[in-house]
PDB file of C-alpha atoms in Angstrom:
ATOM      1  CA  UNK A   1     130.806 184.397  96.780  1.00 40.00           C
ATOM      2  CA  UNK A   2     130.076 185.532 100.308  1.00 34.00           C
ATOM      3  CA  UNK A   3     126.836 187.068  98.709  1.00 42.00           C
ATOM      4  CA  UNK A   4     125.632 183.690  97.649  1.00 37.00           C
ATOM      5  CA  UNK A   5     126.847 181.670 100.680  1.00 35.00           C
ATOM      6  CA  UNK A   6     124.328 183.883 102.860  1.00 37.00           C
ATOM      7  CA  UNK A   7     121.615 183.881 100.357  1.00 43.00           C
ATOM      8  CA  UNK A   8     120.418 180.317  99.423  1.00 43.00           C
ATOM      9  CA  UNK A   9     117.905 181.893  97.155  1.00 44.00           C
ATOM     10  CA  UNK A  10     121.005 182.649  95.092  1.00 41.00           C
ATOM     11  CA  UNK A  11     122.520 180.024  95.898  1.00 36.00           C
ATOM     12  CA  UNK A  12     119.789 178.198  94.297  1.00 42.00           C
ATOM     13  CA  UNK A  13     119.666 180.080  91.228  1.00 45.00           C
ATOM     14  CA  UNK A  14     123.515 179.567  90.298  1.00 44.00           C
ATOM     15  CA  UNK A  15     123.896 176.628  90.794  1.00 46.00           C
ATOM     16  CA  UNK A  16     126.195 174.795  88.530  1.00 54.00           C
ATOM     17  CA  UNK A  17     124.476 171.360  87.524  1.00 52.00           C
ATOM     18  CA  UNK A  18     127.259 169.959  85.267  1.00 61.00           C
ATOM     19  CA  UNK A  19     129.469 170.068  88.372  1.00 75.00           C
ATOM     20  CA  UNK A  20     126.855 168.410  90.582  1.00 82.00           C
ATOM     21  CA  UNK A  21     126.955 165.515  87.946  1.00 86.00           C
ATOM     22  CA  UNK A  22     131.033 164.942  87.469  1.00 89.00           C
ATOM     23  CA  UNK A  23     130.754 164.576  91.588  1.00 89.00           C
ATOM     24  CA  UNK A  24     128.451 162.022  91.375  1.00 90.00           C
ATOM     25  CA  UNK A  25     130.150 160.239  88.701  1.00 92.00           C
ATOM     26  CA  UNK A  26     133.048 160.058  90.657  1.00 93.00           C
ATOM     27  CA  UNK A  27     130.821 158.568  93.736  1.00 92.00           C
ATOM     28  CA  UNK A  28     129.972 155.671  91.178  1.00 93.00           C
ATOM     29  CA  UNK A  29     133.016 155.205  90.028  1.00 96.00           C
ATOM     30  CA  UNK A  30     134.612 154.921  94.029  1.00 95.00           C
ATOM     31  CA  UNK A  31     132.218 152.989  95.366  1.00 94.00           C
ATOM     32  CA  UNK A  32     132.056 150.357  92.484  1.00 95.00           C
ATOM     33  CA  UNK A  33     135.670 150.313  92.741  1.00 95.00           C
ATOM     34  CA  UNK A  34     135.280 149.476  96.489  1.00 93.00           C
ATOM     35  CA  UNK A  35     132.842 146.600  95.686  1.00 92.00           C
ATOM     36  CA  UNK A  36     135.593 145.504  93.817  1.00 94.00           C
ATOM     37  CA  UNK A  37     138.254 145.499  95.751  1.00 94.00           C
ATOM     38  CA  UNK A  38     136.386 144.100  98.668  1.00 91.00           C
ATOM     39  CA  UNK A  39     135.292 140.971  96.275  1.00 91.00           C
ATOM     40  CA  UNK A  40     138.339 140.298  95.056  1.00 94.00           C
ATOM     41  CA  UNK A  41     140.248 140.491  98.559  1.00 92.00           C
ATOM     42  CA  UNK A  42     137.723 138.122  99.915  1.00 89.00           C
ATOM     43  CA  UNK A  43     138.580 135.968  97.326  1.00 91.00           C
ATOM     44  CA  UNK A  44     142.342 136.164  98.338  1.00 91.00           C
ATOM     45  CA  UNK A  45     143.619 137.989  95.384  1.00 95.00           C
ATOM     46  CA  UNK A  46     146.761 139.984  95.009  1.00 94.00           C
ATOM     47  CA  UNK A  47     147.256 143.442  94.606  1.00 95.00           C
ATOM     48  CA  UNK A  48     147.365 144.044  91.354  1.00 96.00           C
ATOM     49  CA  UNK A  49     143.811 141.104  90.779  1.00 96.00           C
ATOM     50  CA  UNK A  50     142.536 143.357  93.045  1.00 96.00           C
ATOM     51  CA  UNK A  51     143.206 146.657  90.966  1.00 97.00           C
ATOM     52  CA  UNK A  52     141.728 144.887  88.217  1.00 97.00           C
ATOM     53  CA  UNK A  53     138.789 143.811  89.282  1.00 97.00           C
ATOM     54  CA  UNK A  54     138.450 147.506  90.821  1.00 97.00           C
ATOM     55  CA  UNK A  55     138.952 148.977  87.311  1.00 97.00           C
ATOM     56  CA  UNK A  56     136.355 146.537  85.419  1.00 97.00           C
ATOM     57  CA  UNK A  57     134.216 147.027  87.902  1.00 96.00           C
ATOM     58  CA  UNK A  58     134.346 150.578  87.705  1.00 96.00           C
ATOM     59  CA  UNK A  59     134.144 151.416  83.777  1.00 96.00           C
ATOM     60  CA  UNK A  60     133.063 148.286  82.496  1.00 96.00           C
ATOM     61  CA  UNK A  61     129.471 149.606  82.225  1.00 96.00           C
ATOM     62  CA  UNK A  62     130.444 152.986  81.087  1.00 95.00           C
ATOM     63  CA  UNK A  63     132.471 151.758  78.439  1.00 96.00           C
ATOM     64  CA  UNK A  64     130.200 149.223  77.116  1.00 97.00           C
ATOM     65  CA  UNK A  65     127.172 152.098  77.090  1.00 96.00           C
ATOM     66  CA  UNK A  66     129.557 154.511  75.170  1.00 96.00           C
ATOM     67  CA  UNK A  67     130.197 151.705  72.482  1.00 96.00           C
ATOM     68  CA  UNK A  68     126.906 151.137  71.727  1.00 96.00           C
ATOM     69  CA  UNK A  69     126.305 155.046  71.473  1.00 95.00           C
ATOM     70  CA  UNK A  70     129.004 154.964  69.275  1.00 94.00           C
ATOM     71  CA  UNK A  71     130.673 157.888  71.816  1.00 92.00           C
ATOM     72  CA  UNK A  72     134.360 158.454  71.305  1.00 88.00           C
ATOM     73  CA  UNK A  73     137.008 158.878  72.435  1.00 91.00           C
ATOM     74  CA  UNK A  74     135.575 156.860  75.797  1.00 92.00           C
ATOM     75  CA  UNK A  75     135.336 159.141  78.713  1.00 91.00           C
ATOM     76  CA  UNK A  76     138.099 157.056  80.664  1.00 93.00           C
ATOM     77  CA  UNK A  77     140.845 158.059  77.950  1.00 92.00           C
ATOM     78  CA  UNK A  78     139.848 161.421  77.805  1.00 91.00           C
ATOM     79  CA  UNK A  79     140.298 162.473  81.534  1.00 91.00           C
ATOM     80  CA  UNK A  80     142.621 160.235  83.715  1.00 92.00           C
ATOM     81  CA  UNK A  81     140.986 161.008  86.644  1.00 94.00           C
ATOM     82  CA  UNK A  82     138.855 157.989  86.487  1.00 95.00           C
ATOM     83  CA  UNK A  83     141.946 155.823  86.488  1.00 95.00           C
ATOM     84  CA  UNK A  84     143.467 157.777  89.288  1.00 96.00           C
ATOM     85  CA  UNK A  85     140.539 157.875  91.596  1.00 96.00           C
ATOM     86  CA  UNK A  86     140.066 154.133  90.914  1.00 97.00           C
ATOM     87  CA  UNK A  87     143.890 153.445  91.737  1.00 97.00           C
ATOM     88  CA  UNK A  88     143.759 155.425  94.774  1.00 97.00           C
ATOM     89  CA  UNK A  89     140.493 154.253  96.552  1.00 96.00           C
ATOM     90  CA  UNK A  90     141.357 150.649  95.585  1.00 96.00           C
ATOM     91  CA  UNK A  91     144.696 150.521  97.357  1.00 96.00           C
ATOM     92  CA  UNK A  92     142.888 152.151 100.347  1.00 95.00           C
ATOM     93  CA  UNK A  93     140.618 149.479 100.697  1.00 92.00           C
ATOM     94  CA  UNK A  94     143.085 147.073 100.224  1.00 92.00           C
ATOM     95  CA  UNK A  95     145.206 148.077 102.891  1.00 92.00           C
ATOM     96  CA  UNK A  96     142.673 149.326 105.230  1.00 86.00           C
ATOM     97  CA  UNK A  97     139.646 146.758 104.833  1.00 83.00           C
ATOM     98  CA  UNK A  98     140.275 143.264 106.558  1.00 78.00           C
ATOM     99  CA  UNK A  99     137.259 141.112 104.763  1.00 68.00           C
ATOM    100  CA  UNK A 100     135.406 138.613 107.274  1.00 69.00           C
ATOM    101  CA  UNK A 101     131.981 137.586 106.225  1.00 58.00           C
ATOM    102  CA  UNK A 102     129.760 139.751 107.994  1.00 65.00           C
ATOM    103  CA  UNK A 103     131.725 142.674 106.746  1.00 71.00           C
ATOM    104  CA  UNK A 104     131.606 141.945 103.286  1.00 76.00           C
ATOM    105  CA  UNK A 105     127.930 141.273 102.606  1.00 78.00           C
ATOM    106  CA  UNK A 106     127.605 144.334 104.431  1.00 81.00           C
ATOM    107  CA  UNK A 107     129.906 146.733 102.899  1.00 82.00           C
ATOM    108  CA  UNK A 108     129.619 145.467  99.250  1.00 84.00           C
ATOM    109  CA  UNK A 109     125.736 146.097  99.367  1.00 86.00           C
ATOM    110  CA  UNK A 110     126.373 149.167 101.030  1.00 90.00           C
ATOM    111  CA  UNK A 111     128.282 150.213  98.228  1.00 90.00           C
ATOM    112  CA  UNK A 112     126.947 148.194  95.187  1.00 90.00           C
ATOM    113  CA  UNK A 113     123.509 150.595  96.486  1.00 93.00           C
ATOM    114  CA  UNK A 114     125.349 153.743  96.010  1.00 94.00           C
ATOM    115  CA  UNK A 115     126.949 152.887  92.623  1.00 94.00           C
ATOM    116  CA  UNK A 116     123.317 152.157  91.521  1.00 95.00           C
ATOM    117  CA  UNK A 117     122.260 155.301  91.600  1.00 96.00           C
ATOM    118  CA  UNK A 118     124.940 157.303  90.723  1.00 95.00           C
ATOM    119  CA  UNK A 119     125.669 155.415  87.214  1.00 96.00           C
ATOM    120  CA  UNK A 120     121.761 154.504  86.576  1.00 96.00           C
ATOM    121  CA  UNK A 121     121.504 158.516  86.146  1.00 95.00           C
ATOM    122  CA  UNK A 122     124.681 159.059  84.612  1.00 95.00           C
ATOM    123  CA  UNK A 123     123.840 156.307  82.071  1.00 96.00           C
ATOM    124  CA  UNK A 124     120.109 157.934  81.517  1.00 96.00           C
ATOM    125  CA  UNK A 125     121.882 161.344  81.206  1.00 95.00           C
ATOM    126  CA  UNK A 126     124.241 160.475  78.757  1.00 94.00           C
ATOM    127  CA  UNK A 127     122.285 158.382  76.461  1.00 95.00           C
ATOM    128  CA  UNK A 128     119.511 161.176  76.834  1.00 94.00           C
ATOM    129  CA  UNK A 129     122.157 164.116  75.972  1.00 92.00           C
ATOM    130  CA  UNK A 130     122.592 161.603  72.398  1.00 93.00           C
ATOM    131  CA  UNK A 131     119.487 161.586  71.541  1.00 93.00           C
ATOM    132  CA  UNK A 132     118.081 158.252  72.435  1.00 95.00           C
ATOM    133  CA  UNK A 133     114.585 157.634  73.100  1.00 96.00           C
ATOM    134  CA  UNK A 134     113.167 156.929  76.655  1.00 96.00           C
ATOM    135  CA  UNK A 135     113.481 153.105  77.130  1.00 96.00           C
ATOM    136  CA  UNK A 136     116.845 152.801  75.215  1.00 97.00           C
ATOM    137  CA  UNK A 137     118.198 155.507  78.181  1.00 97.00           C
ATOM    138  CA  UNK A 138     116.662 153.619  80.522  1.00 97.00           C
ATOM    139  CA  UNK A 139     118.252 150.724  79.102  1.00 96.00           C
ATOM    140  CA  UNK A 140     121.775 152.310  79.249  1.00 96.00           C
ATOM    141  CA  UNK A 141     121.267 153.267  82.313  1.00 96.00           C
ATOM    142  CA  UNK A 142     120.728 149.656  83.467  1.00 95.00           C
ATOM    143  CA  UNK A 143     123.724 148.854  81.143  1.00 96.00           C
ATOM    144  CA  UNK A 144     126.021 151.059  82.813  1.00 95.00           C
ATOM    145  CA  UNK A 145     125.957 149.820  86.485  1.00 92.00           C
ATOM    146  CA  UNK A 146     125.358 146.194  85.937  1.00 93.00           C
ATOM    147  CA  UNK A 147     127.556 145.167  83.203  1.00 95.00           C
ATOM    148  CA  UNK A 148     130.426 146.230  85.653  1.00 94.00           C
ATOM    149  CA  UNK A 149     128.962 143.851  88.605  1.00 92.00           C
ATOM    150  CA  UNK A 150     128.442 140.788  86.361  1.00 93.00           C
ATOM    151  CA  UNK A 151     132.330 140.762  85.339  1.00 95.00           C
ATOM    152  CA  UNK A 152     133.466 141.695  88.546  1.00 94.00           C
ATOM    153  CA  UNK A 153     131.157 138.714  90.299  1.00 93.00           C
ATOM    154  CA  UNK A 154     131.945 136.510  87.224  1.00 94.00           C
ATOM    155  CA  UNK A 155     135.740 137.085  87.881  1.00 95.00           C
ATOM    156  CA  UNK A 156     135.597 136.260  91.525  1.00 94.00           C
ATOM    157  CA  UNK A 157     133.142 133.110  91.036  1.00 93.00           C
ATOM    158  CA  UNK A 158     130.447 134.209  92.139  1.00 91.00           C
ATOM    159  CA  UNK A 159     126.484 134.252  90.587  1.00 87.00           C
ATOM    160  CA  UNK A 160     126.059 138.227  89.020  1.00 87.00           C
ATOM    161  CA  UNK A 161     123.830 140.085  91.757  1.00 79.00           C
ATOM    162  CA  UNK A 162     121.121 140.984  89.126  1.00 78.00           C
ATOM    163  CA  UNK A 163     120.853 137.483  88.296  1.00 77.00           C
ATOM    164  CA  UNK A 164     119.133 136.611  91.236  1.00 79.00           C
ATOM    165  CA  UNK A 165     116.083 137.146  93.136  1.00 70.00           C
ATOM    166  CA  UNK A 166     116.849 140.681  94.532  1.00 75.00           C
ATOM    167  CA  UNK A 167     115.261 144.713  94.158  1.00 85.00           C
ATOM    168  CA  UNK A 168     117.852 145.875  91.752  1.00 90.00           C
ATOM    169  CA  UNK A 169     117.164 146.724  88.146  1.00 91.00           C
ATOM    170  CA  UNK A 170     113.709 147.326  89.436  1.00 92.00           C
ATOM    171  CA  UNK A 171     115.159 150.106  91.131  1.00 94.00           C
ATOM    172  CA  UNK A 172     116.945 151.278  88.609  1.00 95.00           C
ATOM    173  CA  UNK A 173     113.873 151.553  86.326  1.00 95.00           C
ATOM    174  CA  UNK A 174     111.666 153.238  88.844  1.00 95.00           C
ATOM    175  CA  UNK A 175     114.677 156.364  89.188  1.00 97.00           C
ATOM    176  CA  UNK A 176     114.868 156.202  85.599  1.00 97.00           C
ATOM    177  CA  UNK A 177     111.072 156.705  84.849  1.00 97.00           C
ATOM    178  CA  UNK A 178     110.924 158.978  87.823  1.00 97.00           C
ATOM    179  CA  UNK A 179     114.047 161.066  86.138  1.00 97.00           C
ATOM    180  CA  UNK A 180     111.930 161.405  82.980  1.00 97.00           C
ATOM    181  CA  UNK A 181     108.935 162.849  84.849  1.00 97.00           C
ATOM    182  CA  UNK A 182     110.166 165.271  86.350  1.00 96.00           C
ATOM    183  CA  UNK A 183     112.328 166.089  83.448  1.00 94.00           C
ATOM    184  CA  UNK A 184     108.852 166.591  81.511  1.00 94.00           C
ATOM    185  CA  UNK A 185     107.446 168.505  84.548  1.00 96.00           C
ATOM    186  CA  UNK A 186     110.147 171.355  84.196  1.00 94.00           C
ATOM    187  CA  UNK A 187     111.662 170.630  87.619  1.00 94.00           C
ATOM    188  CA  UNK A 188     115.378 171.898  87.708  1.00 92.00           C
ATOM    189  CA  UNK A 189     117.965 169.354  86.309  1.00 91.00           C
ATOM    190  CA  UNK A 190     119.979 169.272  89.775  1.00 89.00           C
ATOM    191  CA  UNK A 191     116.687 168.285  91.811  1.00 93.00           C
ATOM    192  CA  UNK A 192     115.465 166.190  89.379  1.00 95.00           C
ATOM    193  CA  UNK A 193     118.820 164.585  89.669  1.00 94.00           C
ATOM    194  CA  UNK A 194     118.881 164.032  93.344  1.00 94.00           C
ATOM    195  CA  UNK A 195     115.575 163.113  93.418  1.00 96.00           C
ATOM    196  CA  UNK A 196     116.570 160.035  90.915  1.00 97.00           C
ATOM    197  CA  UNK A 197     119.697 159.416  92.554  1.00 96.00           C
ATOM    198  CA  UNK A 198     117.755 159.051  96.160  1.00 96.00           C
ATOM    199  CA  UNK A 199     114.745 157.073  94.764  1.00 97.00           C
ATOM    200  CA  UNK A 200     116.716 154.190  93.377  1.00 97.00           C
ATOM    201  CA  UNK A 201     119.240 154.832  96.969  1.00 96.00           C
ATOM    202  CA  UNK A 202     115.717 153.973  99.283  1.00 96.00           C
ATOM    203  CA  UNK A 203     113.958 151.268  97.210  1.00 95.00           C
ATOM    204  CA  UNK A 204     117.469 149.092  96.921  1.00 94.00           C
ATOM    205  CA  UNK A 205     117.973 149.725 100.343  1.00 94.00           C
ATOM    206  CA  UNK A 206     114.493 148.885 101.429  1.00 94.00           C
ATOM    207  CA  UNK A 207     114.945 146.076  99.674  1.00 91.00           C
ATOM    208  CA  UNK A 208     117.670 144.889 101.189  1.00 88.00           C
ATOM    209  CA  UNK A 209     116.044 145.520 104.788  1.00 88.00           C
ATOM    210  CA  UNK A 210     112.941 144.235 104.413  1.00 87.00           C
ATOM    211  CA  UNK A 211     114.440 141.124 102.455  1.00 84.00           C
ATOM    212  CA  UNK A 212     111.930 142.219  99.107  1.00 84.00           C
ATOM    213  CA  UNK A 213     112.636 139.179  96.325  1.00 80.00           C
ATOM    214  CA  UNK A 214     110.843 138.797  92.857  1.00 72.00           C
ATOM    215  CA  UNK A 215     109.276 135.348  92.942  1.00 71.00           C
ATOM    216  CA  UNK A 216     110.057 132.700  90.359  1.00 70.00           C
ATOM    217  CA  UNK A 217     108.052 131.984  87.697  1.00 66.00           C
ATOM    218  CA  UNK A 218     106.893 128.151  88.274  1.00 70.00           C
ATOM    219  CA  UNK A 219     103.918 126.654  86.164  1.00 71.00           C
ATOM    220  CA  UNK A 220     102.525 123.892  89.055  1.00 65.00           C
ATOM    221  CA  UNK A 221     100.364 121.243  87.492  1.00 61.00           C
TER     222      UNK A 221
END
């Protein structure tokens, strides 16, 4: 181990990708659970509305991606560390997070941005690792973060994100197309990961910054 640590050649070489991948599916699965909890405790919800908008907002996409690949038993059921880790970091933020407007624009883009990219690739991966053709991955990978957001808004009263005018799916696309790229160029599955993962991370959040919108489609006459 000591070997490796000083050579990052080796390092390189040995690296463990599956491992790489459960850690970012955890990421997804706290950080959607924080957009949850910090939606629903703006909205004045108790603890336990709270937990449960967490939870949907969490595995909802996962769940409804595995369905549709017909993929059982559903990963949540299977290892109850989803459940924990949702349990855990949504009773953190409930007890640490005071919501006040500013705050929660800010923190539930912050980490609506970071769930993006983890579960786009995890959706792409897993509908890939089934067989599924190109646009039906990149499909589930669109499936898998934002059927989670649209019950968690719909929940809390609020229009779904991807409903309206923002970067979003876009950006989901554009990792997922760059994913299958450099998956056809031979580049290692851990970089090609990142690289996905960080492409969809810059393009939301430029987005965001720069206030990019999709225009509406208006026939003036």
């Amino acid at each position: 181990m000591l070997a490796i640590a000083l050579d990052p050649t080796t390092l390189i070489t040995t690296f463990d990708p599956g491992s790489l991948i459960y850690l970012f599916d955890m990421i997804g699965i706290v950080t959607c659970s924080i957009s949850g909890t910090i939606l629903a405790k703006h909205k004045k919800f108790d603890v336990f509305g709270c937990l449960l908008v967490s939870i949907v907002t969490a595995i909802g996409g996962g769940t409804v991606r595995d369905v549709i690949l017909n993929r059982h038993p559903l990963f949540w059921m299977v290892d109850m560390s989803y459940l924990t880790v949702i349990t855990i970091s949504s009773l953190v933020m409930q007890i640490f997070f005071h919501p006040n407007s500013k705050r929660v624009n800010k923190f539930l883009r912050l980490s609506d941005t970071i769930g993006l990219s983890a579960f786009t690739l995890i959706g792409i991966k897993v509908a890939d690792s089934m067989g599924t053709n190109v646009p039906v991955a990149l499909l589930l990978g669109v499936i898998t973060i934002i059927v989670g957001g649209i019950i968690r808004d719909m929940i809390c009263n609020e229009i779904p994100l991807v409903l309206q005018q923002e970067i979003y799916i876009t950006a989901a696309l554009t990792g997922g197309t760059l994913y299958f790229a450099l998956h056809n160029l031979g580049v290692r599955d851990w970089v090609t990961d990142i690289a996905t993962m960080s492409t969809i991370f810059t393009l939301r959040m430029l987005a965001i910054r720069y206030d990019w919108q999709f225009p509406t489609l208006e026939w003036k006459y």
